[in-house]
PDB file of C-alpha atoms and ligand atoms in Angstrom:
ATOM      1  CA  GLY D 262     -38.175 -46.687-127.478  1.00  0.00           C
ATOM      2  CA  THR D 263     -40.116 -46.371-130.712  1.00  0.00           C
ATOM      3  CA  GLY D 264     -40.911 -50.040-131.134  1.00  0.00           C
ATOM      4  CA  ARG D 265     -39.273 -53.281-132.091  1.00  0.00           C
ATOM      5  CA  PHE D 266     -36.726 -53.538-134.934  1.00  0.00           C
ATOM      6  CA  PHE D 267     -35.624 -56.799-136.548  1.00  0.00           C
ATOM      7  CA  THR D 268     -32.486 -57.214-138.633  1.00  0.00           C
ATOM      8  CA  GLY D 269     -32.035 -60.126-141.003  1.00  0.00           C
ATOM      9  CA  PHE D 270     -28.958 -61.290-142.908  1.00  0.00           C
ATOM     10  CA  CYS D 271     -29.336 -63.343-146.043  1.00  0.00           C
ATOM     11  CA  ARG D 272     -26.404 -65.068-147.635  1.00  0.00           C
ATOM     12  CA  ASP D 273     -26.578 -67.063-150.841  1.00  0.00           C
ATOM     13  CA  LEU D 274     -24.651 -70.272-150.295  1.00  0.00           C
ATOM     14  CA  THR D 275     -25.313 -71.753-153.724  1.00  0.00           C
ATOM     15  CA  GLU D 276     -21.805 -70.971-155.013  1.00  0.00           C
ATOM     16  CA  ARG D 277     -20.134 -72.389-151.930  1.00  0.00           C
ATOM     17  CA  HIS D 278     -22.159 -75.591-152.105  1.00  0.00           C
ATOM     18  CA  ARG D 279     -21.380 -75.910-155.749  1.00  0.00           C
ATOM     19  CA  ALA D 280     -17.677 -75.479-155.122  1.00  0.00           C
ATOM     20  CA  GLU D 281     -17.742 -78.054-152.357  1.00  0.00           C
ATOM     21  CA  ALA D 282     -19.544 -80.524-154.564  1.00  0.00           C
ATOM     22  CA  ARG D 283     -16.972 -79.934-157.284  1.00  0.00           C
ATOM     23  CA  ILE D 284     -14.030 -80.543-154.990  1.00  0.00           C
ATOM     24  CA  GLN D 285     -15.621 -83.729-153.766  1.00  0.00           C
ATOM     25  CA  GLU D 286     -16.185 -84.887-157.290  1.00  0.00           C
ATOM     26  CA  GLN D 287     -12.566 -84.189-158.187  1.00  0.00           C
ATOM     27  CA  GLN D 288     -11.414 -86.036-155.116  1.00  0.00           C
ATOM     28  CA  GLN D 289     -13.438 -89.075-156.158  1.00  0.00           C
ATOM     29  CA  GLU D 290     -12.053 -88.968-159.665  1.00  0.00           C
ATOM     30  CA  LEU D 291      -8.495 -88.767-158.372  1.00  0.00           C
ATOM     31  CA  LEU D 292      -9.017 -91.581-155.907  1.00  0.00           C
ATOM     32  CA  HIS D 293     -10.435 -93.785-158.611  1.00  0.00           C
ATOM     33  CA  MET D 294      -7.487 -92.974-160.854  1.00  0.00           C
ATOM     34  CA  ALA D 295      -4.999 -93.618-158.056  1.00  0.00           C
ATOM     35  CA  ARG D 296      -6.392 -97.091-157.464  1.00  0.00           C
ATOM     36  CA  PHE D 297      -6.484 -97.815-161.142  1.00  0.00           C
ATOM     37  CA  THR D 298      -2.890 -96.795-161.737  1.00  0.00           C
ATOM     38  CA  ALA D 299      -1.706 -98.554-158.568  1.00  0.00           C
ATOM     39  CA  LEU D 300      -3.239-101.717-159.979  1.00  0.00           C
ATOM     40  CA  GLY D 301      -1.407-101.181-163.240  1.00  0.00           C
ATOM     41  CA  GLU D 302       1.892-100.715-161.445  1.00  0.00           C
ATOM     42  CA  MET D 303       1.312-103.800-159.444  1.00  0.00           C
ATOM     43  CA  ALA D 304       0.417-105.810-162.529  1.00  0.00           C
ATOM     44  CA  SER D 305       3.565-104.651-164.348  1.00  0.00           C
ATOM     45  CA  THR D 306       5.801-105.411-161.425  1.00  0.00           C
ATOM     46  CA  LEU D 307       4.201-108.768-160.797  1.00  0.00           C
ATOM     47  CA  ALA D 308       4.419-109.642-164.469  1.00  0.00           C
ATOM     48  CA  HIS D 309       8.075-108.729-164.541  1.00  0.00           C
ATOM     49  CA  GLU D 310       8.925-110.541-161.311  1.00  0.00           C
ATOM     50  CA  ILE D 311       6.915-113.662-162.057  1.00  0.00           C
ATOM     51  CA  ASN D 312       7.916-114.041-165.677  1.00  0.00           C
ATOM     52  CA  GLN D 313      11.495-114.891-164.819  1.00  0.00           C
ATOM     53  CA  PRO D 314      10.754-117.849-162.517  1.00  0.00           C
ATOM     54  CA  LEU D 315       8.084-118.989-164.981  1.00  0.00           C
ATOM     55  CA  THR D 316      10.626-119.048-167.787  1.00  0.00           C
ATOM     56  CA  ALA D 317      13.006-120.967-165.571  1.00  0.00           C
ATOM     57  CA  ILE D 318      10.297-123.501-164.696  1.00  0.00           C
ATOM     58  CA  THR D 319       9.460-123.989-168.375  1.00  0.00           C
ATOM     59  CA  ASN D 320      13.147-124.546-169.259  1.00  0.00           C
ATOM     60  CA  TYR D 321      13.694-127.084-166.451  1.00  0.00           C
ATOM     61  CA  LEU D 322      10.576-128.949-167.493  1.00  0.00           C
ATOM     62  CA  LYS D 323      11.662-129.086-171.135  1.00  0.00           C
ATOM     63  CA  GLY D 324      15.039-130.453-170.029  1.00  0.00           C
ATOM     64  CA  SER D 325      13.373-133.075-167.873  1.00  0.00           C
ATOM     65  CA  ARG D 326      11.103-134.145-170.698  1.00  0.00           C
ATOM     66  CA  ARG D 327      14.071-134.629-172.994  1.00  0.00           C
ATOM     67  CA  LEU D 328      15.776-136.798-170.400  1.00  0.00           C
ATOM     68  CA  LEU D 329      12.604-138.819-169.953  1.00  0.00           C
ATOM     69  CA  GLU D 330      12.390-139.473-173.662  1.00  0.00           C
ATOM     70  CA  LYS D 331      15.599-141.484-173.407  1.00  0.00           C
ATOM     71  CA  SER D 332      14.600-143.277-170.276  1.00  0.00           C
ATOM     72  CA  ALA D 333      13.611-146.972-170.418  1.00  0.00           C
ATOM     73  CA  GLU D 334      11.944-146.674-167.076  1.00  0.00           C
ATOM     74  CA  GLU D 335       8.463-148.142-166.834  1.00  0.00           C
ATOM     75  CA  HIS D 336       6.710-144.922-165.789  1.00  0.00           C
ATOM     76  CA  ALA D 337       8.632-142.727-168.143  1.00  0.00           C
ATOM     77  CA  PRO D 338       5.814-142.183-170.671  1.00  0.00           C
ATOM     78  CA  MET D 339       3.420-141.140-167.909  1.00  0.00           C
ATOM     79  CA  LEU D 340       5.986-138.865-166.313  1.00  0.00           C
ATOM     80  CA  ARG D 341       6.727-137.345-169.719  1.00  0.00           C
ATOM     81  CA  GLU D 342       3.111-136.512-170.210  1.00  0.00           C
ATOM     82  CA  ALA D 343       2.833-134.982-166.739  1.00  0.00           C
ATOM     83  CA  VAL D 344       5.933-132.880-167.285  1.00  0.00           C
ATOM     84  CA  GLU D 345       4.603-131.692-170.614  1.00  0.00           C
ATOM     85  CA  LYS D 346       1.305-130.652-169.039  1.00  0.00           C
ATOM     86  CA  ALA D 347       3.136-128.846-166.251  1.00  0.00           C
ATOM     87  CA  ALA D 348       5.098-126.891-168.871  1.00  0.00           C
ATOM     88  CA  GLU D 349       1.854-125.963-170.654  1.00  0.00           C
ATOM     89  CA  GLN D 350       0.422-124.654-167.417  1.00  0.00           C
ATOM     90  CA  ALA D 351       3.510-122.570-166.717  1.00  0.00           C
ATOM     91  CA  LEU D 352       3.125-120.999-170.131  1.00  0.00           C
ATOM     92  CA  ARG D 353      -0.549-120.361-169.450  1.00  0.00           C
ATOM     93  CA  ALA D 354       0.279-118.611-166.210  1.00  0.00           C
ATOM     94  CA  GLY D 355       2.578-116.331-168.203  1.00  0.00           C
ATOM     95  CA  ASP D 356      -0.213-115.545-170.631  1.00  0.00           C
ATOM     96  CA  VAL D 357      -2.637-114.675-167.846  1.00  0.00           C
ATOM     97  CA  ILE D 358      -0.158-112.213-166.445  1.00  0.00           C
ATOM     98  CA  ARG D 359       0.562-110.690-169.846  1.00  0.00           C
ATOM     99  CA  HIS D 360      -3.161-110.196-170.443  1.00  0.00           C
ATOM    100  CA  LEU D 361      -3.627-108.526-167.111  1.00  0.00           C
ATOM    101  CA  ARG D 362      -0.765-106.220-167.923  1.00  0.00           C
ATOM    102  CA  ASP D 363      -2.163-105.328-171.345  1.00  0.00           C
ATOM    103  CA  PHE D 364      -5.599-104.824-169.952  1.00  0.00           C
ATOM    104  CA  VAL D 365      -4.434-102.374-167.333  1.00  0.00           C
ATOM    105  CA  ALA D 366      -2.091-100.593-169.728  1.00  0.00           C
ATOM    106  CA  ARG D 367      -5.000 -99.903-172.030  1.00  0.00           C
ATOM    107  CA  GLY D 368      -6.750 -97.859-169.316  1.00  0.00           C
ATOM    108  CA  GLU D 369      -8.719 -94.994-170.752  1.00  0.00           C
ATOM    109  CA  SER D 370      -6.676 -91.833-171.111  1.00  0.00           C
ATOM    110  CA  GLU D 371      -8.231 -88.736-172.479  1.00  0.00           C
ATOM    111  CA  ARG D 372      -5.976 -85.901-173.521  1.00  0.00           C
ATOM    112  CA  ASN D 373      -7.108 -82.326-174.025  1.00  0.00           C
ATOM    113  CA  VAL D 374      -5.465 -78.961-174.096  1.00  0.00           C
ATOM    114  CA  GLN D 375      -5.389 -77.814-170.442  1.00  0.00           C
ATOM    115  CA  ARG D 376      -4.235 -74.687-168.701  1.00  0.00           C
ATOM    116  CA  LEU D 377      -1.282 -75.696-166.517  1.00  0.00           C
ATOM    117  CA  PRO D 378      -1.964 -73.038-163.867  1.00  0.00           C
ATOM    118  CA  THR D 379      -5.521 -74.347-163.474  1.00  0.00           C
ATOM    119  CA  LEU D 380      -4.301 -77.900-163.071  1.00  0.00           C
ATOM    120  CA  ILE D 381      -1.867 -76.741-160.395  1.00  0.00           C
ATOM    121  CA  GLU D 382      -4.506 -74.680-158.635  1.00  0.00           C
ATOM    122  CA  GLU D 383      -6.987 -77.530-158.516  1.00  0.00           C
ATOM    123  CA  ALA D 384      -4.455 -80.122-157.428  1.00  0.00           C
ATOM    124  CA  SER D 385      -3.145 -77.787-154.712  1.00  0.00           C
ATOM    125  CA  SER D 386      -6.579 -77.325-153.249  1.00  0.00           C
ATOM    126  CA  LEU D 387      -6.781 -81.079-152.723  1.00  0.00           C
ATOM    127  CA  ALA D 388      -3.189 -81.717-151.754  1.00  0.00           C
ATOM    128  CA  LEU D 389      -3.010 -78.952-149.195  1.00  0.00           C
ATOM    129  CA  VAL D 390      -6.024 -79.993-147.162  1.00  0.00           C
ATOM    130  CA  GLY D 391      -4.589 -80.069-143.664  1.00  0.00           C
ATOM    131  CA  ALA D 392      -1.379 -78.332-144.731  1.00  0.00           C
ATOM    132  CA  ARG D 393      -2.350 -75.155-142.949  1.00  0.00           C
ATOM    133  CA  GLU D 394      -2.590 -77.132-139.738  1.00  0.00           C
ATOM    134  CA  ALA D 395       0.797 -78.556-140.544  1.00  0.00           C
ATOM    135  CA  ASP D 396       1.888 -74.894-140.812  1.00  0.00           C
ATOM    136  CA  VAL D 397       3.279 -75.094-144.332  1.00  0.00           C
ATOM    137  CA  ARG D 398       3.832 -71.926-146.330  1.00  0.00           C
ATOM    138  CA  VAL D 399       2.997 -72.347-149.958  1.00  0.00           C
ATOM    139  CA  SER D 400       4.168 -70.146-152.809  1.00  0.00           C
ATOM    140  CA  TYR D 401       3.789 -70.290-156.578  1.00  0.00           C
ATOM    141  CA  LYS D 402       5.837 -68.959-159.437  1.00  0.00           C
ATOM    142  CA  LEU D 403       4.160 -69.776-162.724  1.00  0.00           C
ATOM    143  CA  ASP D 404       5.706 -68.865-166.063  1.00  0.00           C
ATOM    144  CA  PRO D 405       3.083 -67.347-168.373  1.00  0.00           C
ATOM    145  CA  ALA D 406       4.922 -68.898-171.335  1.00  0.00           C
ATOM    146  CA  ALA D 407       4.159 -72.348-169.939  1.00  0.00           C
ATOM    147  CA  GLU D 408       0.412 -72.056-170.028  1.00  0.00           C
ATOM    148  CA  LEU D 409      -1.130 -74.654-172.291  1.00  0.00           C
ATOM    149  CA  VAL D 410      -0.306 -78.372-172.228  1.00  0.00           C
ATOM    150  CA  LEU D 411      -1.862 -81.409-173.885  1.00  0.00           C
ATOM    151  CA  THR D 412      -2.667 -83.775-171.056  1.00  0.00           C
ATOM    152  CA  ASP D 413      -5.061 -86.070-169.360  1.00  0.00           C
ATOM    153  CA  ARG D 414      -6.259 -83.691-166.640  1.00  0.00           C
ATOM    154  CA  ILE D 415      -6.903 -86.266-163.936  1.00  0.00           C
ATOM    155  CA  GLN D 416      -3.598 -88.056-164.526  1.00  0.00           C
ATOM    156  CA  ILE D 417      -1.490 -84.916-164.272  1.00  0.00           C
ATOM    157  CA  GLN D 418      -3.395 -83.773-161.231  1.00  0.00           C
ATOM    158  CA  GLN D 419      -2.588 -87.167-159.742  1.00  0.00           C
ATOM    159  CA  VAL D 420       1.114 -86.503-160.312  1.00  0.00           C
ATOM    160  CA  LEU D 421       0.903 -83.042-158.734  1.00  0.00           C
ATOM    161  CA  LEU D 422      -1.113 -84.351-155.821  1.00  0.00           C
ATOM    162  CA  ASN D 423       1.376 -87.154-155.104  1.00  0.00           C
ATOM    163  CA  LEU D 424       4.336 -84.797-155.260  1.00  0.00           C
ATOM    164  CA  MET D 425       2.752 -82.146-153.053  1.00  0.00           C
ATOM    165  CA  ARG D 426       1.536 -84.724-150.517  1.00  0.00           C
ATOM    166  CA  ASN D 427       5.039 -86.214-150.346  1.00  0.00           C
ATOM    167  CA  ALA D 428       6.530 -82.738-149.928  1.00  0.00           C
ATOM    168  CA  VAL D 429       4.172 -81.862-147.059  1.00  0.00           C
ATOM    169  CA  GLU D 430       4.881 -85.183-145.403  1.00  0.00           C
ATOM    170  CA  ALA D 431       8.625 -84.700-145.806  1.00  0.00           C
ATOM    171  CA  MET D 432       8.393 -81.373-143.942  1.00  0.00           C
ATOM    172  CA  GLN D 433       6.665 -82.750-140.872  1.00  0.00           C
ATOM    173  CA  GLY D 434       8.693 -81.613-137.892  1.00  0.00           C
ATOM    174  CA  ALA D 435      11.192 -79.714-140.048  1.00  0.00           C
ATOM    175  CA  PRO D 436      12.263 -76.286-138.771  1.00  0.00           C
ATOM    176  CA  ARG D 437      11.352 -74.597-142.081  1.00  0.00           C
ATOM    177  CA  ARG D 438       8.184 -75.654-143.881  1.00  0.00           C
ATOM    178  CA  GLU D 439       7.965 -74.011-147.248  1.00  0.00           C
ATOM    179  CA  LEU D 440       6.464 -75.560-150.326  1.00  0.00           C
ATOM    180  CA  HIS D 441       7.244 -73.941-153.634  1.00  0.00           C
ATOM    181  CA  VAL D 442       5.548 -74.797-156.893  1.00  0.00           C
ATOM    182  CA  MET D 443       7.187 -73.437-160.026  1.00  0.00           C
ATOM    183  CA  THR D 444       6.750 -73.695-163.802  1.00  0.00           C
ATOM    184  CA  VAL D 445       9.263 -72.697-166.433  1.00  0.00           C
ATOM    185  CA  ALA D 446       8.994 -72.781-170.213  1.00  0.00           C
ATOM    186  CA  ARG D 447      12.218 -74.378-171.464  1.00  0.00           C
ATOM    187  CA  ASP D 448      13.951 -73.799-174.789  1.00  0.00           C
ATOM    188  CA  ASP D 449      13.092 -77.295-175.993  1.00  0.00           C
ATOM    189  CA  GLY D 450       9.363 -76.573-175.948  1.00  0.00           C
ATOM    190  CA  MET D 451       8.746 -78.359-172.671  1.00  0.00           C
ATOM    191  CA  ALA D 452       7.165 -76.973-169.543  1.00  0.00           C
ATOM    192  CA  GLU D 453       9.176 -77.901-166.444  1.00  0.00           C
ATOM    193  CA  VAL D 454       7.103 -78.166-163.300  1.00  0.00           C
ATOM    194  CA  SER D 455       8.876 -78.230-159.945  1.00  0.00           C
ATOM    195  CA  VAL D 456       7.556 -79.072-156.521  1.00  0.00           C
ATOM    196  CA  ILE D 457      10.184 -78.015-153.993  1.00  0.00           C
ATOM    197  CA  ASP D 458      10.162 -78.578-150.262  1.00  0.00           C
ATOM    198  CA  THR D 459      12.392 -77.708-147.317  1.00  0.00           C
ATOM    199  CA  GLY D 460      12.159 -81.129-145.717  1.00  0.00           C
ATOM    200  CA  ALA D 461      14.851 -83.508-144.535  1.00  0.00           C
ATOM    201  CA  GLY D 462      15.841 -84.579-148.036  1.00  0.00           C
ATOM    202  CA  LEU D 463      15.902 -88.036-149.605  1.00  0.00           C
ATOM    203  CA  ALA D 464      16.908 -90.983-147.527  1.00  0.00           C
ATOM    204  CA  PRO D 465      20.067 -92.464-149.070  1.00  0.00           C
ATOM    205  CA  GLU D 466      18.586 -95.976-149.114  1.00  0.00           C
ATOM    206  CA  VAL D 467      15.764 -94.917-151.428  1.00  0.00           C
ATOM    207  CA  SER D 468      17.317 -92.246-153.607  1.00  0.00           C
ATOM    208  CA  ALA D 469      18.734 -94.657-156.183  1.00  0.00           C
ATOM    209  CA  GLN D 470      15.465 -96.388-156.774  1.00  0.00           C
ATOM    210  CA  LEU D 471      13.017 -93.669-155.939  1.00  0.00           C
ATOM    211  CA  PHE D 472      10.719 -94.300-158.912  1.00  0.00           C
ATOM    212  CA  GLN D 473      10.583 -98.062-158.541  1.00  0.00           C
ATOM    213  CA  PRO D 474       7.328 -99.455-157.169  1.00  0.00           C
ATOM    214  CA  PHE D 475       7.138-100.582-153.520  1.00  0.00           C
ATOM    215  CA  VAL D 476      10.079 -98.450-152.413  1.00  0.00           C
ATOM    216  CA  THR D 477       9.127 -96.579-149.279  1.00  0.00           C
ATOM    217  CA  THR D 478      10.568 -95.316-145.983  1.00  0.00           C
ATOM    218  CA  LYS D 479       7.089 -94.750-144.476  1.00  0.00           C
ATOM    219  CA  LYS D 480       5.390 -97.087-142.041  1.00  0.00           C
ATOM    220  CA  GLN D 481       2.074 -96.653-143.794  1.00  0.00           C
ATOM    221  CA  GLY D 482       3.596 -96.121-147.249  1.00  0.00           C
ATOM    222  CA  MET D 483       2.858 -98.279-150.268  1.00  0.00           C
ATOM    223  CA  GLY D 484       5.741 -96.859-152.216  1.00  0.00           C
ATOM    224  CA  VAL D 485       3.795 -96.702-155.454  1.00  0.00           C
ATOM    225  CA  GLY D 486       3.189 -92.916-155.582  1.00  0.00           C
ATOM    226  CA  LEU D 487       6.371 -91.958-157.414  1.00  0.00           C
ATOM    227  CA  SER D 488       6.309 -94.923-159.750  1.00  0.00           C
ATOM    228  CA  ILE D 489       2.771 -93.921-160.724  1.00  0.00           C
ATOM    229  CA  CYS D 490       4.038 -90.395-161.343  1.00  0.00           C
ATOM    230  CA  ARG D 491       6.769 -91.731-163.596  1.00  0.00           C
ATOM    231  CA  THR D 492       4.391 -93.936-165.579  1.00  0.00           C
ATOM    232  CA  ILE D 493       2.041 -91.029-166.163  1.00  0.00           C
ATOM    233  CA  VAL D 494       4.702 -88.425-167.033  1.00  0.00           C
ATOM    234  CA  GLU D 495       6.521 -90.783-169.406  1.00  0.00           C
ATOM    235  CA  SER D 496       3.268 -91.752-171.134  1.00  0.00           C
ATOM    236  CA  HIS D 497       2.876 -88.025-171.791  1.00  0.00           C
ATOM    237  CA  GLY D 498       6.314 -87.899-173.358  1.00  0.00           C
ATOM    238  CA  GLY D 499       7.967 -86.170-170.436  1.00  0.00           C
ATOM    239  CA  HIS D 500      10.572 -86.971-167.768  1.00  0.00           C
ATOM    240  CA  ILE D 501      10.544 -86.879-163.982  1.00  0.00           C
ATOM    241  CA  TRP D 502      13.490 -86.665-161.608  1.00  0.00           C
ATOM    242  CA  ALA D 503      14.478 -85.535-158.134  1.00  0.00           C
ATOM    243  CA  GLU D 504      17.221 -83.142-157.057  1.00  0.00           C
ATOM    244  CA  ALA D 505      18.609 -82.431-153.618  1.00  0.00           C
ATOM    245  CA  MET D 506      18.421 -78.677-152.990  1.00  0.00           C
ATOM    246  CA  PRO D 507      21.656 -77.020-151.880  1.00  0.00           C
ATOM    247  CA  ALA D 508      19.992 -75.381-148.872  1.00  0.00           C
ATOM    248  CA  GLY D 509      18.319 -78.668-147.820  1.00  0.00           C
ATOM    249  CA  GLY D 510      15.064 -80.164-148.996  1.00  0.00           C
ATOM    250  CA  THR D 511      14.175 -81.821-152.265  1.00  0.00           C
ATOM    251  CA  ALA D 512      12.931 -80.704-155.657  1.00  0.00           C
ATOM    252  CA  PHE D 513      10.809 -83.030-157.776  1.00  0.00           C
ATOM    253  CA  ARG D 514      10.592 -81.894-161.375  1.00  0.00           C
ATOM    254  CA  PHE D 515       8.792 -83.133-164.420  1.00  0.00           C
ATOM    255  CA  THR D 516       8.252 -81.995-167.995  1.00  0.00           C
ATOM    256  CA  LEU D 517       5.231 -81.726-170.268  1.00  0.00           C
ATOM    257  CA  ARG D 518       5.080 -80.587-173.843  1.00  0.00           C
ATOM    258  CA  ILE D 519       3.777 -77.035-174.298  1.00  0.00           C
ATOM    259  CA  VAL D 520       1.014 -76.472-176.831  1.00  0.00           C
ATOM    260  CA  ASP D 521       1.305 -73.231-178.810  1.00  0.00           C
ATOM    261  CA  LYS D 522      -1.629 -70.881-178.427  1.00  0.00           C
ATOM    262  CA  GLU D 523      -1.643 -70.475-182.175  1.00  0.00           C
ATOM    263  CA  GLU D 524      -1.911 -74.195-182.694  1.00  0.00           C
ATOM    264  CA  VAL D 525      -5.043 -74.184-180.583  1.00  0.00           C
ATOM    265  CA  THR D 526      -6.690 -71.211-182.269  1.00  0.00           C
ATOM    266  CA  ASN D 527      -5.886 -72.639-185.696  1.00  0.00           C
ATOM    267  CA  GLY D 528      -7.476 -75.851-184.520  1.00  0.00           C
ATOM    268  CA  GLY D 529      -4.418 -77.754-185.727  1.00  0.00           C
ATOM    269  CA  GLU D 530      -2.335 -80.345-183.963  1.00  0.00           C
TER     270      GLU D 530
HETATM  271  P1  ADP T 801       5.165 -93.496-150.324  1.00  0.00           P
HETATM  272  O1  ADP T 801       4.841 -92.048-150.163  1.00  0.00           O
HETATM  273  O2  ADP T 801       3.984 -94.406-150.175  1.00  0.00           O
HETATM  274  O3  ADP T 801       6.338 -93.976-149.522  1.00  0.00           O
HETATM  275  P2  ADP T 801       6.267 -92.731-152.922  1.00  0.00           P
HETATM  276  O4  ADP T 801       6.599 -93.559-154.117  1.00  0.00           O
HETATM  277  O5  ADP T 801       5.423 -91.544-153.105  1.00  0.00           O
HETATM  278  O6  ADP T 801       5.586 -93.721-151.883  1.00  0.00           O
HETATM  279  O7  ADP T 801       7.641 -92.285-152.222  1.00  0.00           O
HETATM  280  C1  ADP T 801       8.680 -93.209-152.039  1.00  0.00           C
HETATM  281  C2  ADP T 801       9.708 -92.694-151.032  1.00  0.00           C
HETATM  282  O8  ADP T 801      10.388 -91.578-151.574  1.00  0.00           O
HETATM  283  C3  ADP T 801       9.104 -92.192-149.738  1.00  0.00           C
HETATM  284  O9  ADP T 801       8.832 -93.211-148.819  1.00  0.00           O
HETATM  285  C4  ADP T 801      10.169 -91.212-149.263  1.00  0.00           C
HETATM  286  O10 ADP T 801      11.173 -91.914-148.559  1.00  0.00           O
HETATM  287  C5  ADP T 801      10.790 -90.697-150.537  1.00  0.00           C
HETATM  288  N1  ADP T 801      10.272 -89.316-150.854  1.00  0.00           N
HETATM  289  C6  ADP T 801       9.293 -89.006-151.714  1.00  0.00           C
HETATM  290  N2  ADP T 801       9.089 -87.658-151.765  1.00  0.00           N
HETATM  291  C7  ADP T 801       9.991 -87.120-150.922  1.00  0.00           C
HETATM  292  C8  ADP T 801      10.306 -85.771-150.499  1.00  0.00           C
HETATM  293  N3  ADP T 801       9.638 -84.698-151.004  1.00  0.00           N
HETATM  294  N4  ADP T 801      11.306 -85.594-149.609  1.00  0.00           N
HETATM  295  C9  ADP T 801      11.993 -86.663-149.094  1.00  0.00           C
HETATM  296  N5  ADP T 801      11.709 -87.967-149.449  1.00  0.00           N
HETATM  297  C10 ADP T 801      10.742 -88.183-150.304  1.00  0.00           C
END
């Protein structure tokens, strides 16, 4: 009755936009890393698989050449030369593969002292996109004594991301869907990180070779996720393994060396 009133609401979205941009950036970094490591795994596997037949080819060719040396046959010298060239090429193929393997293995890895809880938090925010729709309950139990680790941030996040994604996928359609992430400082100076699910458990046909590349039970699966995890964890001096949980579900655990807070403040290694 006394006139017109206007009400305005102002909200500063800078922080939110910044956070979104950061998440996107992280996602890009992780994707890049995933491709890079997948390439490395593929190169190693190929190198391993192809080296054996190449060695066999070289040996057969050497044998053939020796036989040809004794032969009085008219074309023997020409054949000998051809066989020798074939052997050279087989050796060259082996070198190409070895180079590829070395090149990929060299991949830049930058290690810094990182807070394990932060790594877990950041990896979770990426891994659990869509998990709420999948109705997964997530809980954390982080040991304060397992705080600082010396790692390549992106690589360890890649490990966490792979394990959490697998866990969420394993719980699709399961009656209980609970994901539990846990850290424990062990007596041997290692931090043990566990990603535990309440899914259907490991399929018997994969459990023996879980960490081998190209082992998968999924239609769309590449089967390189866990082998990448193993490569990364072992290059950090840790171990990774899986355990069937007594109440059903699977626990994937890996270790990382803990850095003493005093070591960091003293600036020493
Ligand atoms: P991908 O996910 O592409 O199949 P991975 O190497 O990540 O490749 O996993 C290999 C296989 O290990 C999966 O196909 C699945 O059968 C099994 N697996 C991995 N994580 C789990 C889990 N949390 N629960 C049950 N099975 C799992």
